[in-house]
CSV table of C-alpha atoms in Angstrom, one decimal:
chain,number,residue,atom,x,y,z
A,1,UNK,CA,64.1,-57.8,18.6
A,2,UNK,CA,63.7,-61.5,18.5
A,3,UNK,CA,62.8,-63.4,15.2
A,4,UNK,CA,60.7,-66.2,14.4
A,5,UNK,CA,63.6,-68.9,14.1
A,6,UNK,CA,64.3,-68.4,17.3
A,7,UNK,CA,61.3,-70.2,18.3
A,8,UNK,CA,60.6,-72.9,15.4
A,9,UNK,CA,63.0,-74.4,12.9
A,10,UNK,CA,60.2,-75.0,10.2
A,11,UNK,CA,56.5,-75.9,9.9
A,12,UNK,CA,54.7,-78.1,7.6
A,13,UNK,CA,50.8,-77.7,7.1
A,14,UNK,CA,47.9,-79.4,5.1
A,15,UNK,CA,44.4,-80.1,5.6
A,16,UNK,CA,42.9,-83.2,7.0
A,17,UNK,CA,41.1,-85.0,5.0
A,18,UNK,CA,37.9,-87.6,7.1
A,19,UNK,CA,40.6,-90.6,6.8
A,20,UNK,CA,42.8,-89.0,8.9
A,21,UNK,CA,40.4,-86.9,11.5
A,22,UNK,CA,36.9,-88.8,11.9
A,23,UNK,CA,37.3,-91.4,14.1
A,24,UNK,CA,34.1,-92.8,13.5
A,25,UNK,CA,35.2,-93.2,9.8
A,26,UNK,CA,39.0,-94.7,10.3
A,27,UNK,CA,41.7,-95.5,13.1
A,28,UNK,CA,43.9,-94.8,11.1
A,29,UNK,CA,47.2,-92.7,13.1
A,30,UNK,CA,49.6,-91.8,10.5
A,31,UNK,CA,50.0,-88.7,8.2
A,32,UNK,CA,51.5,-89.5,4.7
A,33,UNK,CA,54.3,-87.1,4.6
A,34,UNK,CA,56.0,-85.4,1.5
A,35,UNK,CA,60.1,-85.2,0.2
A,36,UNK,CA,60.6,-82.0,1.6
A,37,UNK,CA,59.7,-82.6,5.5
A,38,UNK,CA,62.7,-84.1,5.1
A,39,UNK,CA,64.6,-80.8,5.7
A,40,UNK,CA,62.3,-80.6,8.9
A,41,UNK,CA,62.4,-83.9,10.2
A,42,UNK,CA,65.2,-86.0,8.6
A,43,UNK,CA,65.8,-89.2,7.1
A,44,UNK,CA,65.8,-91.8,9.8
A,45,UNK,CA,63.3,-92.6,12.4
A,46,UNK,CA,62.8,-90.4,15.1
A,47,UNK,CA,60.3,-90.4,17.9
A,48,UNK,CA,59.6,-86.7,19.2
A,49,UNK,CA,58.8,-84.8,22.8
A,50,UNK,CA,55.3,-83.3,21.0
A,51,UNK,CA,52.6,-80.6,22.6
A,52,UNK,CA,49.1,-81.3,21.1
A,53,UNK,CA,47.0,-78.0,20.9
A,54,UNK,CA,43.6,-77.4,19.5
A,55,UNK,CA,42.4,-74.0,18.6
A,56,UNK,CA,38.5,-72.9,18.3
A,57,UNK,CA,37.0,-69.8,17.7
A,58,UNK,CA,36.8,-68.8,21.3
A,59,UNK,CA,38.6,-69.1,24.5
A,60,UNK,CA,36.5,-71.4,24.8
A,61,UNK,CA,37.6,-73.8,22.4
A,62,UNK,CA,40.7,-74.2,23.3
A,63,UNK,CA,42.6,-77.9,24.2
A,64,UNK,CA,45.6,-79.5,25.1
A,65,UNK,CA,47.5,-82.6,25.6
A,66,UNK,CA,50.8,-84.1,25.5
A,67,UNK,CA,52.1,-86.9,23.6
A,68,UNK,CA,54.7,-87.8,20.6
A,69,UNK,CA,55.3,-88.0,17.0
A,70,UNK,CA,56.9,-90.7,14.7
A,71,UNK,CA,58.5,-89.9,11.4
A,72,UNK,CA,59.3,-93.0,9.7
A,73,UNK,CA,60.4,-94.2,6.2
A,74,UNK,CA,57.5,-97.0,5.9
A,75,UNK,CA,59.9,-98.3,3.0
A,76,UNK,CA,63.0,-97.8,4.5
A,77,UNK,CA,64.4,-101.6,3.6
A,78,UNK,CA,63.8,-100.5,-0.3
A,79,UNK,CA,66.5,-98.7,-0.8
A,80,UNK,CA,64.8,-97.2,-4.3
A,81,UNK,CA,61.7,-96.2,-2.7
A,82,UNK,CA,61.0,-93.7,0.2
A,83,UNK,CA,57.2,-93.5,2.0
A,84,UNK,CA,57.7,-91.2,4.9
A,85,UNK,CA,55.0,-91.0,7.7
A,86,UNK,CA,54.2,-89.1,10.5
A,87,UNK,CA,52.4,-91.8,13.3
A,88,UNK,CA,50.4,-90.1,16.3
A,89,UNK,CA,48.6,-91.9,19.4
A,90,UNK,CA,45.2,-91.3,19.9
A,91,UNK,CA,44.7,-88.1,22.0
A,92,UNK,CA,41.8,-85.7,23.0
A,93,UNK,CA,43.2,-83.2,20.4
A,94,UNK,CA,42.8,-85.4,17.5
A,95,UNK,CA,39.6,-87.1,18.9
A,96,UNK,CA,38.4,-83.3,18.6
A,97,UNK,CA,39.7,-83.0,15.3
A,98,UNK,CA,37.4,-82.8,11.7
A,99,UNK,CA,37.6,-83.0,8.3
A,100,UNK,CA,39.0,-80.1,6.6
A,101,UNK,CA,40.6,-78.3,9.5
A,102,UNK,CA,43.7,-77.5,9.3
A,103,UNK,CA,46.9,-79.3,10.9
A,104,UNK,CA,50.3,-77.4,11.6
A,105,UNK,CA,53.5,-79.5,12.3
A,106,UNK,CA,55.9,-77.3,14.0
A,107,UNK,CA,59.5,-78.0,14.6
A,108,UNK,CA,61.0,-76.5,17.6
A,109,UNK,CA,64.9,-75.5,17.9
A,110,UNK,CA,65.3,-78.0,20.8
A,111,UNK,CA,63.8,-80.8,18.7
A,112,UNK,CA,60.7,-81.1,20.2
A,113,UNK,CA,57.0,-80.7,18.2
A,114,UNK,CA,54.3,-78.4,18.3
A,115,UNK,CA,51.4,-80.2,16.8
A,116,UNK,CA,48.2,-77.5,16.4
A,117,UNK,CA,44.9,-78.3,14.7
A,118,UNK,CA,43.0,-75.5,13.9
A,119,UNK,CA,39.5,-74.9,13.0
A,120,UNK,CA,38.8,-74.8,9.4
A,121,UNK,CA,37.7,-71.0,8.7
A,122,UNK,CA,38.7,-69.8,12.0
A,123,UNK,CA,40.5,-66.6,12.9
A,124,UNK,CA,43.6,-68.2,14.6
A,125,UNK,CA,43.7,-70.2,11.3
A,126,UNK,CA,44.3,-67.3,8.6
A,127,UNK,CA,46.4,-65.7,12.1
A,128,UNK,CA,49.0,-69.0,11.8
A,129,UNK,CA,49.1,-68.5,8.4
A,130,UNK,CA,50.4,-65.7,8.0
A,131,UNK,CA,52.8,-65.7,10.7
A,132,UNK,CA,54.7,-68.5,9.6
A,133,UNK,CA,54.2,-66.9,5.6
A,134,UNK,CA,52.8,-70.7,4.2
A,135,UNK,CA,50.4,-71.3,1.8
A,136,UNK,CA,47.4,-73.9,2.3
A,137,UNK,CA,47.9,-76.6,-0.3
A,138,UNK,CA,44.6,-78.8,0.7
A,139,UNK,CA,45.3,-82.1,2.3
A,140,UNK,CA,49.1,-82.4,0.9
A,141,UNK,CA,51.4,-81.4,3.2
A,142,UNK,CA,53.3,-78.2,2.7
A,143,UNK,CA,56.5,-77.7,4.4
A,144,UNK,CA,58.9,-74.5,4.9
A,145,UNK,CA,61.4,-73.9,6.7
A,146,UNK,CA,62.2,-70.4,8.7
A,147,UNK,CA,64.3,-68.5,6.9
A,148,UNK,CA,64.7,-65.7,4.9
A,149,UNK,CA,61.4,-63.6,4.4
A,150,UNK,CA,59.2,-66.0,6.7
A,151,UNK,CA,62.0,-65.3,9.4
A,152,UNK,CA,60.0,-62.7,10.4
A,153,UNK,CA,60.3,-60.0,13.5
A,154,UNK,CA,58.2,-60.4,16.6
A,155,UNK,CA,56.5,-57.5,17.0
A,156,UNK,CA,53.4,-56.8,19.1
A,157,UNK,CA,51.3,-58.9,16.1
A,158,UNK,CA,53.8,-62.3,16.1
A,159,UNK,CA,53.7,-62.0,20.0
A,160,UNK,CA,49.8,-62.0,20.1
A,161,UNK,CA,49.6,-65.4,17.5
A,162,UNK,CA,52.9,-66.9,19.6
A,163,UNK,CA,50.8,-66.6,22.4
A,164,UNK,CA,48.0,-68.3,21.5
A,165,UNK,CA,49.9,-71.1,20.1
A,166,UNK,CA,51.2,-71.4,23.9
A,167,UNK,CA,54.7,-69.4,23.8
A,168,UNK,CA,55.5,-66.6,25.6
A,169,UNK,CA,58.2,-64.7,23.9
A,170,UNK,CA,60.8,-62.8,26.2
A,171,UNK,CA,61.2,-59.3,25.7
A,172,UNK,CA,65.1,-58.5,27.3
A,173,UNK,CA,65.2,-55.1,26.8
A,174,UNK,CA,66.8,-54.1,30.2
A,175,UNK,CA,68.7,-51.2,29.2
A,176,UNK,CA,65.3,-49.1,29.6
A,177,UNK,CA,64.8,-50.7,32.7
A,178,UNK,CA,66.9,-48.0,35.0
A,179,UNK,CA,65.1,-44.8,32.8
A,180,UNK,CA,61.4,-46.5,33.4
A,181,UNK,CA,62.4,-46.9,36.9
A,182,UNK,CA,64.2,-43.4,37.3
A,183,UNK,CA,60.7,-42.3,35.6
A,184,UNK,CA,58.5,-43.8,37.8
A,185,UNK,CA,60.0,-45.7,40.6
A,186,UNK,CA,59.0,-49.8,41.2
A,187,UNK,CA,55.4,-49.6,40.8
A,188,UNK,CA,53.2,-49.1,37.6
A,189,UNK,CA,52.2,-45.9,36.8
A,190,UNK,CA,49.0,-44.9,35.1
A,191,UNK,CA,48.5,-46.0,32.1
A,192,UNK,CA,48.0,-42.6,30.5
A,193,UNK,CA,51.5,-41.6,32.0
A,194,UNK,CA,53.1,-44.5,30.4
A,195,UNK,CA,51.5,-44.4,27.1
A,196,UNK,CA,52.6,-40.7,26.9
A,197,UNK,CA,55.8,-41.7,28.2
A,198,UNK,CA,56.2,-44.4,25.0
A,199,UNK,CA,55.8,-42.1,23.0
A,200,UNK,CA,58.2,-39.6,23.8
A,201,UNK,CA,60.5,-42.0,23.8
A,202,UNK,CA,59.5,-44.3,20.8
A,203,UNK,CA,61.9,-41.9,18.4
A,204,UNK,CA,58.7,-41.1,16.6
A,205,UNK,CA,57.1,-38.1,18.0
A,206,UNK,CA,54.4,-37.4,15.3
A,207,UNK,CA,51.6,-39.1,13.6
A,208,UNK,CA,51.3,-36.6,11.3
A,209,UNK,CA,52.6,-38.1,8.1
A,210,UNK,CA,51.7,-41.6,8.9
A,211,UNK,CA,49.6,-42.3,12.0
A,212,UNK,CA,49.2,-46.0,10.8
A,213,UNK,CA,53.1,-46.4,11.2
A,214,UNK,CA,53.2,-44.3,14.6
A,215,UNK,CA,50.2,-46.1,15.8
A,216,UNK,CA,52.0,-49.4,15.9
A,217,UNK,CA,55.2,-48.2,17.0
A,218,UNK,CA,53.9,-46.7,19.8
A,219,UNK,CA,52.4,-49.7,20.8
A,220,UNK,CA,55.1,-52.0,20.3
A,221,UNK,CA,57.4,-49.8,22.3
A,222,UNK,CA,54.6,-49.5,25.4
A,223,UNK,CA,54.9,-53.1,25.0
A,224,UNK,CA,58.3,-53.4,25.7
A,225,UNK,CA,58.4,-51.2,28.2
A,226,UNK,CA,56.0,-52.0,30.4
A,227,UNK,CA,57.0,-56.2,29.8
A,228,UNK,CA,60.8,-54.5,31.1
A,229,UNK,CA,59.5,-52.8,34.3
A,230,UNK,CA,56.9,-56.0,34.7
A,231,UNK,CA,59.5,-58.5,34.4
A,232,UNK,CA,61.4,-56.3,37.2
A,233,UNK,CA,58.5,-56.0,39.7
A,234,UNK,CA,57.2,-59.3,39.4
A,235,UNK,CA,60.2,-61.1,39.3
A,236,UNK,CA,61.3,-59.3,43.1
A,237,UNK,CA,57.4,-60.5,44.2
A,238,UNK,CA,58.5,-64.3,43.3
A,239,UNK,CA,61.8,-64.2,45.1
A,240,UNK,CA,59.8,-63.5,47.9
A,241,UNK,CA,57.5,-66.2,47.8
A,242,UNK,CA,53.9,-67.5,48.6
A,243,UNK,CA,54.5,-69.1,51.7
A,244,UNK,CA,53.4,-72.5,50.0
A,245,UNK,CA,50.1,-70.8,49.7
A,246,UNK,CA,48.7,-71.8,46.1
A,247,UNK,CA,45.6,-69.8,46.5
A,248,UNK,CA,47.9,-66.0,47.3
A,249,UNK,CA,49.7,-67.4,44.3
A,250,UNK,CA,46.9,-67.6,41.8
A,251,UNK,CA,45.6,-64.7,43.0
A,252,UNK,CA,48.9,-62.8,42.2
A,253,UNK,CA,49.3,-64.4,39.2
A,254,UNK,CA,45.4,-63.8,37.7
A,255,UNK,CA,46.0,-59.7,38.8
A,256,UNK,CA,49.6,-59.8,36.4
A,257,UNK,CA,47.5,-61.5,33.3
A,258,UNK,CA,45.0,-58.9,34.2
A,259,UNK,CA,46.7,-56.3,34.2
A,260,UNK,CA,48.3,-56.6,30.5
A,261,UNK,CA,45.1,-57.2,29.2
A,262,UNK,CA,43.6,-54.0,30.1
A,263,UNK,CA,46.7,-52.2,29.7
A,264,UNK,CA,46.7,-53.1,26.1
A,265,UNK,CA,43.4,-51.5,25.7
A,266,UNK,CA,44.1,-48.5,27.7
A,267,UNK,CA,46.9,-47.7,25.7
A,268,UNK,CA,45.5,-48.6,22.5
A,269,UNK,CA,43.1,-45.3,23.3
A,270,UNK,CA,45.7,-43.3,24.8
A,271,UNK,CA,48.0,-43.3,21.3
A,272,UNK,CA,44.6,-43.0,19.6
A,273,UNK,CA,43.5,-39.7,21.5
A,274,UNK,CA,46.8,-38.7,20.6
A,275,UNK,CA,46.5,-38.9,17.1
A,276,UNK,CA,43.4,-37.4,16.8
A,277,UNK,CA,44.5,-34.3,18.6
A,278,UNK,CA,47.8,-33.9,16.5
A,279,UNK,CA,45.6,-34.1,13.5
A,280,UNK,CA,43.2,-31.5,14.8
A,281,UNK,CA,39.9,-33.9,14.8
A,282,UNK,CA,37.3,-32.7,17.4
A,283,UNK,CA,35.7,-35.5,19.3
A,284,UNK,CA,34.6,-37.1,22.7
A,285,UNK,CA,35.7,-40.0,24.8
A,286,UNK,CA,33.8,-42.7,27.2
A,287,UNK,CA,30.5,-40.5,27.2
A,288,UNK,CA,27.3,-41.7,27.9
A,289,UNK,CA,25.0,-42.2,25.0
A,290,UNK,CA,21.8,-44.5,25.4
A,291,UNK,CA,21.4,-47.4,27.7
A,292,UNK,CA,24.3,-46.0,29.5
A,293,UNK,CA,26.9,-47.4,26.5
A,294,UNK,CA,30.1,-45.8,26.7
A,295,UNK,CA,31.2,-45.4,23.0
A,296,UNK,CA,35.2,-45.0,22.6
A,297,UNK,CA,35.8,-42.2,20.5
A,298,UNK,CA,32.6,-40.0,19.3
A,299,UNK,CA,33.2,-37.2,16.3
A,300,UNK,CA,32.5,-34.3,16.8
A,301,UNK,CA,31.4,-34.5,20.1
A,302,UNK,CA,28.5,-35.5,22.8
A,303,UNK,CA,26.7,-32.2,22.7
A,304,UNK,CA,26.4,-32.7,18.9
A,305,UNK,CA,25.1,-36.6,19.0
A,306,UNK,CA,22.5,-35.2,21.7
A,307,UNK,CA,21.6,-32.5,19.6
A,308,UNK,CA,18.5,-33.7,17.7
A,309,UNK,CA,19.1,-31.0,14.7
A,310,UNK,CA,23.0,-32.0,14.3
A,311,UNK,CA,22.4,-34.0,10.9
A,312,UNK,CA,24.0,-38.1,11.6
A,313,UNK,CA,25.8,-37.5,8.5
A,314,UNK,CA,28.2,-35.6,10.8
A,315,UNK,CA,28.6,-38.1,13.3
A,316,UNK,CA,31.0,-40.6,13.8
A,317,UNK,CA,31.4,-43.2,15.8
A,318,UNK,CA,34.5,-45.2,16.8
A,319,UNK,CA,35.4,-48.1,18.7
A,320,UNK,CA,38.4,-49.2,19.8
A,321,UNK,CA,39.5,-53.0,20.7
A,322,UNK,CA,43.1,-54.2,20.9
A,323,UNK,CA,41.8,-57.6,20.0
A,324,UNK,CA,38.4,-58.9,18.7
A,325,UNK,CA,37.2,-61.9,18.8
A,326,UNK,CA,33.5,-61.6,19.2
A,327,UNK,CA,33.0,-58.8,21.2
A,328,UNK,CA,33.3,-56.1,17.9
A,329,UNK,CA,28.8,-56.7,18.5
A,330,UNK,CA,29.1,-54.7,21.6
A,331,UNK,CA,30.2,-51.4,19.6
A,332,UNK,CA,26.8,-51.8,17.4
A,333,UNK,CA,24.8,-50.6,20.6
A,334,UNK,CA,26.7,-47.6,21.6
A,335,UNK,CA,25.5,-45.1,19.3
A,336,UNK,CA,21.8,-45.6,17.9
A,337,UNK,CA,21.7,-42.3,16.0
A,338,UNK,CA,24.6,-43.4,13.8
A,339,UNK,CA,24.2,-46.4,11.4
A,340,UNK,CA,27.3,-47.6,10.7
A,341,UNK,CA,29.5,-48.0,13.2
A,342,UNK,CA,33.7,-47.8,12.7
A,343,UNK,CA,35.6,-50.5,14.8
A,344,UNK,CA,40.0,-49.8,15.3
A,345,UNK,CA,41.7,-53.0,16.2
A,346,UNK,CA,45.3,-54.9,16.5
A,347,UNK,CA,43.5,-58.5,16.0
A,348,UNK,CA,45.2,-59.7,12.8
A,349,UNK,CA,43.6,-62.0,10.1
A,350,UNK,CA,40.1,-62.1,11.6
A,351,UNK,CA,38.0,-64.6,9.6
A,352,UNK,CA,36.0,-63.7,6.5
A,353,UNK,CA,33.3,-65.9,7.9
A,354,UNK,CA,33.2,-62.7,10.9
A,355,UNK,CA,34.0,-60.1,8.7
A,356,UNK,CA,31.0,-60.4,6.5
A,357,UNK,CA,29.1,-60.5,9.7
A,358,UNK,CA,30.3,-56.8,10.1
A,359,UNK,CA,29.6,-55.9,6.6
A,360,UNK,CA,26.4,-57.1,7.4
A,361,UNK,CA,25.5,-54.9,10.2
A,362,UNK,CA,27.0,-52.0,9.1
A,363,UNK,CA,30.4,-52.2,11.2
A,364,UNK,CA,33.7,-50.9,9.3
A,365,UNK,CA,36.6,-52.6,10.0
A,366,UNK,CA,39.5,-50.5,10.9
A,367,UNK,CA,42.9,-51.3,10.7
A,368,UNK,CA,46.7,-49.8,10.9
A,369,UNK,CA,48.6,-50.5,7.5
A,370,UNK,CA,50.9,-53.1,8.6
A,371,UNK,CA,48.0,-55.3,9.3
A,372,UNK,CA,46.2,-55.3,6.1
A,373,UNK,CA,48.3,-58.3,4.5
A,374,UNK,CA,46.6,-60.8,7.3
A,375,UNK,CA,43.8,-60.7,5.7
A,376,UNK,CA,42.6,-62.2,2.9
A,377,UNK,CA,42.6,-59.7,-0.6
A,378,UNK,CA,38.9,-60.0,-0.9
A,379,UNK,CA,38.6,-59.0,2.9
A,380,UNK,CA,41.1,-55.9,2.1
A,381,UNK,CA,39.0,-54.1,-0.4
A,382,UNK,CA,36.7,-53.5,1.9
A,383,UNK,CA,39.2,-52.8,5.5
A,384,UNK,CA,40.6,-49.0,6.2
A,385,UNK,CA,43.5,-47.9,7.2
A,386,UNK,CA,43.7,-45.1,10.0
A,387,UNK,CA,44.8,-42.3,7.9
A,388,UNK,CA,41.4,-43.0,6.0
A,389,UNK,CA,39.2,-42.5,8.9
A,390,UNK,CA,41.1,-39.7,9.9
A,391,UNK,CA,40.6,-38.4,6.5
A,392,UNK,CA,36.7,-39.4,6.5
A,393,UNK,CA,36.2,-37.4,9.8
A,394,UNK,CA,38.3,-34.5,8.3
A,395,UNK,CA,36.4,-34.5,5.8
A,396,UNK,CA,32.9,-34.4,7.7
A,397,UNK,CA,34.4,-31.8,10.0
A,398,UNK,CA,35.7,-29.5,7.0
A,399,UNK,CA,39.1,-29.9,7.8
């Protein structure tokens, strides 16, 4: 498995204070830097390749530009004093920018910058915090270099946060490749076959003693697998070509980033029915409740939830979302009987600016263990792990 240094040498990150962001306040181009970006960036002047991102909330809010970045001693003819500086051109990413978001500085191994700026109190904020294992330190640089405990694995989570910050890691696992293919030939099988498939051959074969852990192995494994037989099939479909036809080529490519999307989500549900079977839980999938909403996992069952004497406190209700974002509001709608809802997810560090928003309308976070330390420890008194609900429902069922 690949780790984080493989992608970035180091990261320095503070907040930006109006000087530095509102352009209606200054012009000013240039971030005071600090002893220790040294390490990153060096001790002469260097001008550097650098990819300006900005990241919102939403999709939505999403920009980019190229550009470059100057580190510079501004004292570097006193040879007793150092003032080191990091000078930027104006750009749409830091015409965007505000007070008090966050700016990360990232150094890649082929010497090239990653510039992000990040919404103050976002999700992708608290996200690219913890992957790269740095503290906030206001608007005073911090810097760190990877190594050690912040030279993390990249696991399903780190590829998620790597991929919104524009890198695609590789996943070269091609010694599976001949028993996926020997499985099921060059063409992707149903999900539910594959999913059952991971885990048979995940070398974890139970949930039973810790269905958080088996949860995300199972899906980091899928992962691999199905990026191994992708990588396979789609790379024989480019060596073919588009006949210079830009529009077959879009299309093809829009059906592969579609396709891992609601794979994701499929087999987030498959592992999950599995779990709850293994651990004896009765309970319904994708059945109708009102206004035709489709809830993901319903305890015990649809006959019970229909069944006006079944008391609600016997009902559960579960939904299940490999990422989050906005759309946990759509599970408060597909189960009126039950008021508080249970949502299972993979998005790590979600805001506490969203999660109060759950608390508020009665939605409990769910999340496997591994996941917990993205959040904030006031947000983590409140989360779940999956062997909690499990043990709730058990619980309501007299298990």
């Amino acid at each position: 498995m690949k780790r984080l240094s493989e992608y970035f040498e180091g990261v320095a990150v503070k907040r930006l204070s109006a000087v530095e962001a509102d352009t209606d306040t200054s012009n000013q181009h240039e971030f005071n830097g600090i002893k220790s970006m040294v390490t990153l960036l060096g001790t002469k002047r260097v001008t550097m390749n650098t990819d300006f991102l900005y990241l919102g909330e939403g999709e939505d809010e999403t920009l980019e530009s190229e550009g470059f970045l100057t580190w510079y001693d501004a004292r570097e003819k006193n040879p007793k004093r150092t003032e080191y500086r990091l000078y930027f051109p104006t750009n749409p990413v830091m015409e965007l920018a505000a007070s008090d978001d966050l700016l990360v500085v990232a150094k890649r191994p082929d010497n090239e910058v990653l510039l992000v700026v990040l919404r103050s109190g976002s999700t992708v904020e608290q996200q690219v915090l913890w992957l790269f294992g740095i503290i906030d330190s206001g608007q005073k640089f911090a810097a760190e270099t990877i190594g050690g405990k912040r030279n993390r694995e990249v696991g399903y989570v780190e590829r998620r946060i790597l991929g919104l910050l524009g890198i695609v890691p590789e996943i070269d696992e091609s010694v599976w490749l001949e028993m996926v293919l020997d499985r099921f030939g060059e063409s992707f099988p149903k999900t539910v076959l594959f999913s059952s498939f991971a885990r048979e051959t995940s070398g974890l074969t139970s949930s039973l003693k810790d269905p958080d852990n088996a949860l995300i192995t199972w899906i980091n494994h899928e992962e691999m697998l199905f990026r191994t037989l992708e990588k396979h099939i789609v790379g024989k479909r480019l060596k073919l070509g588009f006949e210079d036809n830009v529009d077959t080529f879009l299309k093809y490519s829009l059906s592969v980033q579609n396709r891992r999307k609601s794979r994701m989500g499929y087999a987030l549900e498959n592992h999950l029915n599995a779990i709850f079977l293994e651990h004896g839980l009765q309970f319904s999938t994708q059945v109708i409740t009102e206004q035709n909403s489709r809830p993901d996992f319903l305890f015990p069952g649809i006959s019970e939830y229909h069944d006006p004497d079944f008391p609600v406190a016997g009902l559960t209700v579960l939904g299940a979302k490999s990422s989050c974002k906005e759309r946990w509001n759509q599970v408060l709608v597909e189960a009126n009987r039950i008021p508080e809802k249970h949502l299972l997810t993979l998005e790590p560090g979600i805001s506490p600016r969203q999660t109060i928003k759950m608390q508020e309308k009665k939605l409990q976070l769910v999340l496997p263990s591994s996941l917990h330390p993205t959040y904030l420890p006031e947000q983590r008194k409140w989360i779940i792990n999956l062997q909690e609900f499990i043990d709730r429902v058990k619980d309501k069922q007299g298990n």
